[in-house]
Amino acid sequence: MKQLTKTLPVALLTAAAFPAIGHASTPALEEQLAELQHFQVIAHRGASGHAPESTMAAFEMAHEWDVDYLELDAQLSSDGEVVVFHDDTIDRTSDGEGAINDYTLEELKALDTGTWFNEANPDSASDDFAGAKMLTLDELFERFGHDARYYIETKSPQLNPGLEEALVEKLEEHDMIENGRVLVQSFEQDSLLKVQELNDDVPLIQLVWYYPSEEDNSKLVEWTNVTPGTSEITDEDFQAVADYAVGIGTNYLYDGQPVIDADFIQQAQENGLPVHVYTINETEEMERLMDMGVNGLFTNYPDRLLELVE
Ligand code: G3P
Ligand code: CA
């Protein structure tokens, strides 16, 4: 847990901030939720600015730097294994092509998910990255166990039927929930509610993405309509999210223009929802959002963010 060097300029959360957690919470889970009141450094796909995203090298680096959360995207192989991978297809970050869900774990394990990074980032390239293997969630949990916290996205739920069940099974098998080790995030409210139905102790983060409406581009809308646009959002809208989630993860910019401001952040917080913003890589922007009172940032460069906190 990191404390800000500077005082947060807006109200922090109240004692009634976490209504979404079920009855069976543990001291470790309560501690995790209390720590969401402090600023969280969230390593987006690991230290993915320095090493190939979602690989062990990227997570090792972030873990070594003592980030608060390792962020990752969970998907299913065709034979039902939970794997750590962002895109719906394997084309961009491996030497294969096609939909990730069309491949068995054995086939996915045969891919090289590191060389693309060396080619795209010659300044950060390393022989160690070449030939990096796609990770399973089991492998990540076995490596860091309860010595890390994991911020896991149910990625593309429609393309990954059964993902929520498989994920919750893994979380339970590795005792991650009662030990306060995990947040589950999704853009899809239904996916979060499914996770909650499977285990109502799992702390959930509702992801949102605001962008200009096609009909009236002076007005912002939310991708899945989970809330109205930011200019129309009410306390009731935030409360509806706070009924099942312990926080909200949002974009800051669309096409270079801010889509949220300090009022949005404060209103979310006053309704019991800490605000985490993705994906912030420039120091100046990190500082701006910290001054606006955000509760955490997703970044590919956790080293830059860690320099701003103590
Ligand atoms: O999960 C927060 C952020 O990672 C959402 O965007 O596309 O990077 O998964 P994406
Ligand atoms: Ca993600």
Coordinates of C-alpha atoms in Angstrom, one line a residue, residues 45 53 73-76 83 85-93 97-103 108 134 153-160 163 223:
R45 CA -0.5 -6.2 -17.7
E53 CA 2.8 -7.5 -21.6
D73 CA -6.8 -9.9 -18.4
A74 CA -8.3 -13.5 -18.0
Q75 CA -9.5 -15.5 -21.0
L76 CA -10.2 -19.2 -21.8
V83 CA -4.9 -17.8 -19.5
F85 CA -3.9 -12.4 -22.3
H86 CA -5.4 -9.1 -23.4
D87 CA -6.5 -9.2 -27.0
D88 CA -9.2 -11.4 -28.5
T89 CA -6.7 -12.5 -31.1
I90 CA -3.1 -13.7 -30.7
D91 CA -1.9 -11.7 -33.8
R92 CA -0.5 -8.6 -32.1
T93 CA 1.5 -10.1 -29.3
E97 CA -2.7 -15.7 -35.6
G98 CA -6.5 -16.1 -35.0
A99 CA -8.8 -16.1 -32.1
I100 CA -7.3 -17.0 -28.8
N101 CA -10.3 -19.2 -27.9
D102 CA -9.7 -21.4 -31.0
Y103 CA -6.5 -22.8 -29.5
L108 CA -1.0 -21.4 -26.9
M134 CA 1.7 -17.4 -22.5
E153 CA -10.4 -8.5 -15.7
T154 CA -13.0 -10.9 -17.2
K155 CA -12.1 -10.0 -20.8
S156 CA -14.7 -10.2 -23.5
P157 CA -17.2 -12.3 -21.6
Q158 CA -19.3 -13.2 -24.7
L159 CA -16.2 -14.7 -26.3
N160 CA -15.3 -16.6 -23.2
L163 CA -14.9 -17.7 -17.8
W223 CA -19.8 2.1 -23.7

